[in-house]
Short mmCIF file of C-alpha atoms in Angstrom, two decimals:
data_model
loop_
_atom_site.label_atom_id
_atom_site.label_comp_id
_atom_site.label_asym_id
_atom_site.label_seq_id
_atom_site.Cartn_x
_atom_site.Cartn_y
_atom_site.Cartn_z
CA MET A 1 11.72 20.40 -3.30
CA GLN A 2 14.96 21.40 -4.99
CA ILE A 3 15.18 20.12 -8.58
CA CYS A 4 18.72 18.81 -8.80
CA ASP A 5 18.71 15.86 -11.21
CA PRO A 6 19.75 16.52 -14.82
CA LEU A 7 16.91 14.34 -16.08
CA LEU A 8 14.34 16.81 -14.71
CA LEU A 9 16.24 20.04 -15.31
CA GLY A 10 14.84 21.92 -18.29
CA LYS A 11 11.91 19.54 -18.78
CA LYS A 12 8.53 21.14 -19.44
CA HIS A 13 6.15 18.38 -20.60
CA ILE A 14 6.18 14.99 -18.83
CA HIS A 15 3.92 12.19 -20.06
CA PHE A 16 2.83 9.30 -17.81
CA ILE A 17 1.90 5.94 -19.39
CA GLY A 18 -0.48 4.33 -16.86
CA ILE A 19 -1.05 7.54 -14.91
CA GLY A 20 -3.96 6.04 -12.94
CA GLY A 21 -1.71 3.62 -11.05
CA SER A 22 -1.41 4.07 -7.28
CA GLY A 23 2.34 4.52 -7.64
CA MET A 24 2.08 7.02 -10.50
CA PHE A 25 -0.53 9.35 -9.05
CA PRO A 26 1.57 10.74 -6.15
CA LEU A 27 4.48 11.45 -8.50
CA ALA A 28 2.06 13.24 -10.79
CA GLN A 29 0.75 15.25 -7.84
CA ILE A 30 4.24 16.34 -6.84
CA LEU A 31 5.44 17.27 -10.33
CA HIS A 32 2.13 19.00 -11.12
CA GLY A 33 2.55 20.97 -7.89
CA GLU A 34 6.07 21.94 -8.97
CA GLY A 35 4.71 23.47 -12.17
CA PHE A 36 5.48 20.80 -14.77
CA TYR A 37 2.97 20.31 -17.58
CA LEU A 38 1.74 16.72 -17.38
CA THR A 39 -0.27 14.46 -19.66
CA GLY A 40 -1.15 10.81 -19.17
CA SER A 41 -2.89 7.74 -20.48
CA ASP A 42 -4.56 4.68 -18.98
CA ASN A 43 -6.61 1.70 -20.08
CA ASN A 44 -8.99 1.41 -17.13
CA PRO A 45 -11.27 3.94 -15.43
CA SER A 46 -10.68 4.18 -11.69
CA ASP A 47 -11.20 6.45 -8.71
CA THR A 48 -7.52 7.41 -8.84
CA LEU A 49 -7.84 8.39 -12.49
CA GLU A 50 -10.71 10.71 -11.58
CA LEU A 51 -8.42 12.40 -9.03
CA VAL A 52 -5.79 12.84 -11.74
CA LYS A 53 -8.34 14.51 -14.02
CA ALA A 54 -9.51 16.71 -11.15
CA LEU A 55 -6.03 18.25 -11.07
CA GLY A 56 -6.57 19.39 -14.65
CA ILE A 57 -4.15 16.85 -16.13
CA PRO A 58 -5.26 15.72 -19.63
CA VAL A 59 -5.75 11.94 -19.74
CA ALA A 60 -6.19 9.79 -22.85
CA MET A 61 -8.15 6.57 -22.41
CA GLY A 62 -6.40 3.77 -24.26
CA GLN A 63 -2.70 3.63 -25.01
CA ARG A 64 -1.70 4.75 -28.49
CA ALA A 65 1.47 6.06 -30.10
CA GLU A 66 0.08 9.57 -30.63
CA ASN A 67 -0.44 10.10 -26.88
CA ILE A 68 3.24 10.92 -26.33
CA GLN A 69 3.27 13.87 -28.74
CA GLY A 70 5.11 16.90 -27.38
CA ALA A 71 6.57 15.21 -24.30
CA ASP A 72 10.24 15.75 -23.41
CA LEU A 73 10.23 13.04 -20.69
CA ILE A 74 8.11 9.87 -20.61
CA VAL A 75 7.42 7.79 -17.49
CA HIS A 76 5.80 4.35 -17.46
CA THR A 77 4.75 1.86 -14.79
CA ALA A 78 6.37 -1.55 -14.39
CA ALA A 79 3.03 -3.10 -15.38
CA ILE A 80 3.29 -1.76 -18.95
CA MET A 81 4.20 -4.67 -21.23
CA ALA A 82 7.04 -4.42 -23.77
CA ASP A 83 4.57 -4.76 -26.66
CA ASN A 84 2.47 -1.77 -25.52
CA PRO A 85 2.16 0.53 -28.59
CA GLU A 86 2.59 3.69 -26.55
CA LEU A 87 5.75 2.39 -24.88
CA ILE A 88 7.14 1.23 -28.24
CA ALA A 89 6.53 4.72 -29.68
CA ALA A 90 8.11 6.32 -26.62
CA LYS A 91 11.30 4.29 -26.94
CA ALA A 92 11.51 5.09 -30.66
CA SER A 93 10.95 8.82 -30.14
CA GLY A 94 14.42 9.75 -28.89
CA VAL A 95 12.85 11.29 -25.78
CA PRO A 96 14.15 9.99 -22.40
CA VAL A 97 11.93 7.11 -21.17
CA ILE A 98 12.12 5.96 -17.53
CA GLU A 99 10.22 3.54 -15.31
CA ARG A 100 8.23 4.97 -12.40
CA SER A 101 10.68 3.78 -9.72
CA VAL A 102 13.51 5.69 -11.42
CA LEU A 103 11.50 8.91 -11.22
CA LEU A 104 10.70 8.21 -7.56
CA GLY A 105 14.43 7.79 -6.91
CA ILE A 106 15.13 11.12 -8.60
CA ILE A 107 12.52 12.83 -6.44
CA THR A 108 13.95 11.39 -3.21
CA ARG A 109 17.29 13.00 -4.10
CA CYS A 110 15.61 16.40 -4.18
CA PHE A 111 15.08 16.31 -0.40
CA GLU A 112 17.45 16.58 2.56
CA ASN A 113 15.81 13.65 4.33
CA ALA A 114 13.66 11.09 2.52
CA LEU A 115 12.08 9.10 5.34
CA CYS A 116 11.51 5.77 3.60
CA VAL A 117 9.11 3.16 5.00
CA CYS A 118 9.85 -0.39 3.86
CA GLY A 119 8.68 -3.90 4.76
CA THR A 120 6.39 -6.56 3.34
CA HIS A 121 3.27 -5.42 5.21
CA GLY A 122 1.98 -2.16 6.68
CA LYS A 123 3.93 0.33 4.57
CA THR A 124 0.99 2.44 3.44
CA THR A 125 -0.71 2.75 6.82
CA THR A 126 2.56 3.54 8.61
CA SER A 127 3.57 6.07 5.92
CA CYS A 128 0.17 7.73 6.28
CA MET A 129 0.48 7.83 10.07
CA ILE A 130 3.93 9.44 9.86
CA THR A 131 2.73 11.97 7.29
CA GLN A 132 -0.30 12.86 9.43
CA ILE A 133 1.91 13.34 12.51
CA LEU A 134 4.32 15.59 10.62
CA LEU A 135 1.45 17.58 9.09
CA GLU A 136 -0.22 18.13 12.45
CA GLY A 137 3.17 19.08 13.88
CA GLY A 138 3.80 21.78 11.28
CA PHE A 139 6.76 20.04 9.60
CA ASP A 140 5.25 20.63 6.11
CA PRO A 141 6.52 17.35 4.59
CA SER A 142 6.25 16.16 1.02
CA ALA A 143 4.89 12.64 0.64
CA VAL A 144 4.64 9.74 -1.81
CA ILE A 145 2.31 7.07 -0.42
CA GLY A 146 0.77 3.94 -1.93
CA GLY A 147 -2.73 4.75 -0.64
CA LYS A 148 -4.90 7.83 -0.35
CA LEU A 149 -4.53 9.94 2.79
CA PRO A 150 -7.57 12.21 3.24
CA ALA A 151 -5.46 14.89 4.93
CA ILE A 152 -3.48 15.45 1.71
CA GLY A 153 -6.28 14.71 -0.75
CA GLY A 154 -4.53 11.80 -2.42
CA ASN A 155 -1.30 9.82 -2.43
CA GLY A 156 1.16 12.69 -2.81
CA ARG A 157 1.95 16.10 -1.43
CA VAL A 158 4.43 18.88 -2.13
CA GLY A 159 5.69 20.54 1.05
CA LYS A 160 8.13 23.41 1.49
CA SER A 161 10.50 21.62 3.86
CA GLY A 162 13.43 19.32 3.11
CA LEU A 163 11.56 16.36 4.63
CA MET A 164 9.78 13.75 2.55
CA VAL A 165 7.85 10.61 3.57
CA CYS A 166 8.21 7.88 0.98
CA GLU A 167 6.72 4.40 0.80
CA ALA A 168 9.57 2.15 -0.33
CA CYS A 169 8.47 -1.05 -2.08
CA GLU A 170 10.74 -4.07 -2.45
CA PHE A 171 9.02 -5.38 -5.60
CA VAL A 172 11.72 -6.13 -8.23
CA ASP A 173 14.16 -4.22 -6.01
CA THR A 174 12.38 -0.94 -6.70
CA PHE A 175 13.52 0.56 -3.40
CA LEU A 176 17.19 0.20 -4.37
CA LYS A 177 16.66 3.11 -6.80
CA LEU A 178 15.83 5.46 -3.88
CA SER A 179 18.14 7.63 -1.81
CA PRO A 180 16.88 7.08 1.75
CA GLY A 181 17.67 9.32 4.68
CA THR A 182 15.84 7.71 7.61
CA VAL A 183 14.65 4.13 7.00
CA VAL A 184 11.73 2.42 8.76
CA LEU A 185 11.77 -1.40 8.44
CA LEU A 186 8.46 -2.93 9.52
CA ASN A 187 8.92 -6.64 8.72
CA ILE A 188 10.21 -9.07 6.08
CA ASP A 189 7.88 -11.86 4.99
CA GLU A 190 7.74 -14.21 2.02
CA ASP A 191 6.44 -12.26 -0.97
CA HIS A 192 7.31 -11.53 -4.61
CA MET A 193 9.03 -14.90 -4.72
CA ASP A 194 8.52 -15.05 -8.49
CA TYR A 195 11.29 -12.43 -8.54
CA PHE A 196 13.37 -13.09 -5.41
CA LYS A 197 13.17 -16.92 -5.63
CA THR A 198 14.50 -17.41 -2.07
CA MET A 199 14.13 -15.71 1.31
CA GLU A 200 17.89 -15.25 1.35
CA ASN A 201 17.67 -13.09 -1.76
CA LEU A 202 14.78 -11.09 -0.32
CA ILE A 203 16.63 -10.46 2.96
CA ALA A 204 19.77 -9.51 1.02
CA SER A 205 17.81 -6.79 -0.82
CA PHE A 206 16.56 -5.33 2.45
CA HIS A 207 20.16 -5.46 3.71
CA LYS A 208 21.28 -3.39 0.71
CA PHE A 209 18.48 -0.89 1.22
CA CYS A 210 19.20 -0.40 4.93
CA SER A 211 22.90 0.01 4.11
CA MET A 212 21.99 2.91 1.80
CA ALA A 213 20.41 4.97 4.61
CA ALA A 214 22.09 8.28 5.36
CA GLY A 215 20.44 8.49 8.76
CA PRO A 216 19.08 6.17 11.46
CA LEU A 217 17.20 2.90 11.02
CA VAL A 218 13.87 2.46 12.81
CA VAL A 219 13.42 -1.31 12.88
CA ASN A 220 11.02 -3.95 14.19
CA GLY A 221 13.16 -5.44 16.93
CA GLU A 222 11.17 -8.68 17.02
CA ASP A 223 11.23 -9.65 13.35
CA PRO A 224 13.87 -12.38 12.82
CA ASN A 225 14.25 -11.66 9.12
CA ALA A 226 14.75 -7.96 9.83
CA ALA A 227 17.50 -8.93 12.28
CA LYS A 228 19.20 -10.96 9.53
CA ALA A 229 18.92 -8.03 7.12
CA LEU A 230 20.70 -5.76 9.61
CA GLU A 231 23.71 -8.01 10.06
CA GLY A 232 26.80 -5.98 9.20
CA VAL A 233 24.86 -2.71 8.75
CA ASP A 234 26.58 0.07 10.71
CA LYS A 235 23.86 2.69 11.22
CA PRO A 236 22.23 4.26 14.31
CA LEU A 237 19.45 1.88 15.35
CA ILE A 238 16.05 2.56 16.95
CA THR A 239 13.90 -0.49 17.67
CA PHE A 240 10.15 -0.92 18.17
CA GLY A 241 8.03 -3.93 19.07
CA TRP A 242 5.67 -5.42 21.62
CA SER A 243 8.38 -6.12 24.17
CA GLY A 244 9.69 -3.49 26.55
CA GLU A 245 13.19 -4.53 25.52
CA ASN A 246 12.72 -2.39 22.41
CA ASP A 247 13.30 1.36 22.40
CA TYR A 248 9.58 1.95 21.75
CA SER A 249 6.72 -0.37 22.68
CA PRO A 250 2.99 -0.28 23.56
CA ALA A 251 1.60 -1.14 26.99
CA ASN A 252 -1.87 -1.39 28.54
CA VAL A 253 -3.59 -1.78 25.17
CA THR A 254 -7.36 -1.24 25.37
CA ILE A 255 -9.66 -2.04 22.44
CA HIS A 256 -12.75 0.12 22.65
CA ARG A 257 -15.91 -0.17 20.60
CA SER A 258 -15.64 -0.12 16.82
CA VAL A 259 -12.16 0.85 15.57
CA HIS A 260 -10.94 2.82 18.60
CA THR A 261 -7.84 1.56 20.45
CA SER A 262 -5.73 3.26 23.12
CA PHE A 263 -2.36 2.35 24.62
CA ASP A 264 0.60 3.75 26.53
CA LEU A 265 3.70 4.53 24.48
CA MET A 266 6.75 3.29 26.33
CA HIS A 267 10.29 4.50 25.67
CA ARG A 268 12.97 2.35 27.30
CA GLY A 269 10.78 1.68 30.34
CA THR A 270 9.37 5.20 30.66
CA CYS A 271 5.74 5.94 29.80
CA LEU A 272 5.61 8.94 27.47
CA GLY A 273 1.81 9.12 27.62
CA ARG A 274 -1.33 7.54 26.24
CA LEU A 275 -2.10 7.40 22.52
CA GLU A 276 -5.38 6.83 20.70
CA ILE A 277 -5.75 5.39 17.21
CA PHE A 278 -8.87 4.99 15.11
CA VAL A 279 -7.93 2.06 12.88
CA PRO A 280 -8.67 -1.54 13.93
CA GLY A 281 -6.38 -4.41 14.80
CA ARG A 282 -3.28 -5.22 16.85
CA HIS A 283 -1.16 -4.86 13.73
CA ASN A 284 -2.12 -1.19 13.59
CA VAL A 285 -1.02 -0.70 17.19
CA LEU A 286 2.45 -1.79 16.11
CA ASN A 287 2.24 0.38 12.98
CA ALA A 288 1.43 3.34 15.23
CA VAL A 289 4.39 2.61 17.48
CA ALA A 290 6.65 2.46 14.41
CA ALA A 291 5.21 5.75 13.16
CA ALA A 292 5.75 7.38 16.55
CA ALA A 293 9.36 6.18 16.69
CA ALA A 294 10.04 7.43 13.16
CA ALA A 295 8.41 10.82 13.69
CA MET A 296 10.29 11.36 16.92
CA ALA A 297 13.53 10.37 15.17
CA VAL A 298 13.10 13.36 12.83
CA GLY A 299 12.20 15.79 15.61
CA ALA A 300 8.52 15.37 16.52
CA SER A 301 7.48 15.62 20.15
CA PHE A 302 5.23 13.14 21.92
CA GLU A 303 2.40 15.69 21.88
CA GLN A 304 2.74 16.06 18.13
CA VAL A 305 2.67 12.28 17.76
CA LYS A 306 -0.44 12.12 19.91
CA ALA A 307 -2.25 14.82 17.91
CA GLY A 308 -1.29 13.27 14.58
CA LEU A 309 -2.41 9.75 15.44
CA ALA A 310 -5.68 11.02 16.91
CA ALA A 311 -6.36 12.86 13.63
CA PHE A 312 -5.63 9.81 11.50
CA HIS A 313 -8.73 7.77 10.64
CA GLY A 314 -7.29 5.43 8.07
CA ALA A 315 -5.87 5.42 4.57
CA GLY A 316 -7.86 4.78 1.43
CA ARG A 317 -8.46 1.06 0.85
CA ARG A 318 -7.15 0.17 4.32
CA PHE A 319 -10.25 -1.13 6.14
CA GLU A 320 -12.08 1.80 4.56
CA ILE A 321 -15.76 1.87 5.50
CA LEU A 322 -17.61 2.65 2.26
CA GLY A 323 -21.15 2.70 3.60
CA GLU A 324 -24.01 0.95 5.35
CA GLU A 325 -27.26 -0.18 3.75
CA GLN A 326 -30.04 -2.37 5.16
CA GLY A 327 -27.99 -2.84 8.33
CA VAL A 328 -25.05 -4.25 6.33
CA THR A 329 -21.66 -2.50 6.53
CA VAL A 330 -19.46 -2.59 3.43
CA ALA A 331 -15.71 -1.98 3.75
CA ASP A 332 -12.71 -2.31 1.46
CA ASP A 333 -9.11 -3.28 2.17
CA TYR A 334 -5.92 -3.58 0.08
CA ALA A 335 -4.79 -6.85 1.73
CA HIS A 336 -3.40 -9.20 -0.90
CA HIS A 337 -0.88 -11.40 0.96
CA PRO A 338 -1.92 -14.16 3.38
CA ALA A 339 -0.36 -12.36 6.36
CA GLU A 340 -2.24 -9.17 5.48
CA LEU A 341 -5.51 -11.04 4.96
CA ARG A 342 -5.08 -12.75 8.32
CA ALA A 343 -4.39 -9.48 10.15
CA THR A 344 -7.32 -7.71 8.50
CA LEU A 345 -9.79 -10.56 9.06
CA GLU A 346 -8.70 -10.98 12.69
CA ALA A 347 -9.30 -7.25 13.19
CA ALA A 348 -12.72 -7.56 11.53
CA LYS A 349 -13.72 -10.56 13.62
CA ALA A 350 -12.85 -8.64 16.79
CA LEU A 351 -15.42 -5.94 15.96
CA ASP A 352 -19.14 -5.96 16.71
CA PHE A 353 -20.44 -7.62 13.54
CA LYS A 354 -22.72 -10.62 13.26
CA ARG A 355 -20.73 -12.21 10.40
CA VAL A 356 -17.73 -11.25 8.28
CA ILE A 357 -18.15 -11.97 4.56
CA ALA A 358 -14.83 -11.77 2.72
CA VAL A 359 -14.84 -10.96 -1.00
CA HIS A 360 -11.31 -11.52 -2.28
CA GLN A 361 -9.64 -10.88 -5.62
CA PRO A 362 -6.39 -12.89 -5.81
CA PHE A 363 -3.57 -10.84 -7.36
CA THR A 364 -1.01 -12.42 -9.72
CA TYR A 365 -0.86 -16.07 -10.66
CA SER A 366 2.57 -16.61 -9.14
CA ARG A 367 1.63 -15.39 -5.67
CA THR A 368 -1.63 -17.35 -5.69
CA SER A 369 0.12 -20.54 -6.73
CA LEU A 370 3.12 -20.26 -4.43
CA LEU A 371 1.06 -19.33 -1.35
CA LEU A 372 -2.15 -21.27 -2.10
CA GLU A 373 -2.32 -23.09 1.25
CA GLU A 374 -1.54 -19.90 3.20
CA PHE A 375 -4.27 -18.00 1.34
CA ALA A 376 -6.80 -20.74 2.13
CA GLN A 377 -5.93 -20.74 5.82
CA ALA A 378 -6.13 -16.95 6.13
CA LEU A 379 -9.40 -16.57 4.22
CA SER A 380 -11.00 -19.37 6.23
CA LEU A 381 -11.12 -16.95 9.18
CA ALA A 382 -14.13 -15.29 7.51
CA ASP A 383 -17.63 -16.68 7.99
CA GLN A 384 -18.20 -16.76 4.23
CA VAL A 385 -15.72 -16.32 1.37
CA VAL A 386 -16.47 -15.18 -2.18
CA LEU A 387 -13.70 -15.07 -4.80
CA SER A 388 -13.33 -13.28 -8.10
CA GLU A 389 -11.05 -14.67 -10.78
CA ILE A 390 -7.34 -13.96 -10.34
CA MET A 391 -6.13 -10.57 -11.54
CA GLY A 392 -3.00 -11.41 -13.49
CA SER A 393 -1.75 -7.83 -13.84
CA ARG A 394 1.77 -8.04 -15.28
CA GLU A 395 1.68 -11.86 -15.58
CA LYS A 396 0.34 -14.46 -17.99
CA ASN A 397 -1.17 -17.63 -16.51
CA THR A 398 1.75 -19.94 -17.14
CA TRP A 399 1.08 -21.31 -13.63
CA ASN A 400 -2.25 -22.86 -14.70
CA ILE A 401 -3.85 -21.61 -11.48
CA TYR A 402 -7.46 -20.45 -11.08
CA SER A 403 -9.65 -19.15 -8.29
CA ARG A 404 -11.53 -22.45 -8.23
CA ASP A 405 -8.29 -24.08 -7.02
CA LEU A 406 -8.28 -21.79 -4.01
CA ALA A 407 -12.05 -22.08 -3.46
CA GLU A 408 -11.79 -25.86 -3.18
CA LYS A 409 -9.62 -25.44 -0.09
CA ILE A 410 -12.02 -23.06 1.74
CA PRO A 411 -15.24 -24.50 3.23
CA GLY A 412 -18.36 -23.04 1.62
CA CYS A 413 -16.38 -20.78 -0.72
CA VAL A 414 -17.86 -19.72 -4.06
CA TRP A 415 -16.32 -17.84 -6.99
CA PHE A 416 -17.58 -15.80 -9.93
CA ASP A 417 -16.09 -14.33 -13.08
CA GLY A 418 -17.64 -10.86 -12.87
CA PHE A 419 -18.13 -8.25 -10.18
CA GLN A 420 -21.85 -7.91 -10.87
CA GLU A 421 -22.30 -11.64 -10.28
CA ILE A 422 -20.37 -11.28 -7.01
CA ALA A 423 -22.54 -8.33 -5.95
CA ASP A 424 -25.77 -10.17 -6.78
CA HIS A 425 -24.66 -13.20 -4.77
CA VAL A 426 -23.53 -11.19 -1.75
CA CYS A 427 -26.76 -9.18 -1.72
CA SER A 428 -28.69 -12.45 -1.70
CA ILE A 429 -26.95 -13.86 1.39
CA VAL A 430 -26.28 -10.86 3.66
CA GLN A 431 -28.18 -10.20 6.86
CA PRO A 432 -28.44 -7.08 9.04
CA GLY A 433 -25.37 -6.84 11.25
CA ASP A 434 -23.01 -8.36 8.68
CA LEU A 435 -19.73 -6.85 7.50
CA VAL A 436 -18.90 -7.31 3.82
CA LEU A 437 -15.17 -6.80 3.34
CA THR A 438 -13.66 -6.65 -0.14
CA LEU A 439 -9.98 -7.59 -0.15
CA GLY A 440 -7.25 -7.23 -2.75
CA CYS A 441 -4.86 -4.78 -4.40
CA GLY A 442 -6.55 -4.82 -7.80
CA ASP A 443 -9.96 -3.32 -8.59
CA ILE A 444 -12.12 -5.41 -6.25
CA TYR A 445 -13.33 -2.16 -4.66
CA LYS A 446 -15.62 -1.89 -7.69
CA ALA A 447 -17.49 -4.95 -6.41
CA ALA A 448 -17.93 -3.21 -3.04
CA LYS A 449 -19.62 -0.29 -4.76
CA LEU A 450 -21.89 -2.63 -6.72
CA ILE A 451 -22.83 -4.38 -3.48
CA LEU A 452 -23.80 -1.07 -1.89
CA THR A 453 -25.86 -0.19 -4.98
CA GLY A 454 -27.56 -3.59 -4.85
CA LEU A 455 -28.40 -3.21 -1.18
CA ARG A 456 -29.98 0.20 -1.82
CA LYS A 457 -32.29 -1.41 -4.37
#
């Protein structure tokens, strides 16, 4: 990584407001690895926050004005409200204050090729797959990923090459602050409509992002919205999809026991060889094909792709098996959009479990309200559904929407205010052979841990 942006040059002490966020942690890992002195604050204990502390980064619990003392650059997450006392003090201090996505954009400009993975669904898994392939292949990449990759011990990594893998999120046009080299476009689906308002606006943002690429575009050749986003974009194009009409596609897909799937990787009608992946679901077959296409676009061989995918056994919070007690398997997944819930539950139902019990934490009032019917349809794939209350995050409940509104549309669904109540209920209804799957991008994983504790008792 070559520090080239004036905002980072000469800085010694960088303070992170909300350092435990999944988007903040990898940036902290990279800057800590580059020798910057970091401090941070957060309001909520979390597994990610424990990883931050394990790096030796001082963390203050609770956000107060005095936490910023001594910092010569202050970074905050988009979730920090304008009335946050620490953010108010930061803006009054005279020290430069930037939002997390601005820092991520700065970091992408420090690399020769920032391989940016965008799309509504599958970004984290595909970014992890690409990173694992490049690691196994000796490319020594840096990485900023939205989920934990065991091979790098977290969400971020500092490599010695000019290659970086970066998860590029469309939320509030965050990805337009990046400087992409190679772009991977997985799909475009209806999401963040509280910001984008219309699909036309959402597609237009992806169009802008793809137009910014310095290198080739690796694109889902079967996604109609992706095709619209590419109209008028003059960049080298590599396509992937289920059909052999794409540059890369899978053939002869075989689902083995548990989470093992194998398939032939086809390149323009020629079989390059057989690949094995150890994450469940047809959607992950397509993610693997996208990862293979992207890795080969930056110089990886088929053998390096094969070794990398075989070594990848999932990202944190992506169908992550947390444990088994009393014959009951407990897993956790980040799915928080109806399409993601559907893909994850279909993958779960295809495995060898007696029943699938979905424990879902809806995330943001706007998404829950706008996609209420779609959420109900997707969650109804499970044999039993348990809901927590909606996690509002950055929003206030001006939508007047509650989990009970969603529960009423799902047969047999129940909801509870607290995670302990959820755990007690789940422990009372599970049977040996069941899969309990917690779902959501908030802190629903805490309920999974309580369920495992309850089952042990």
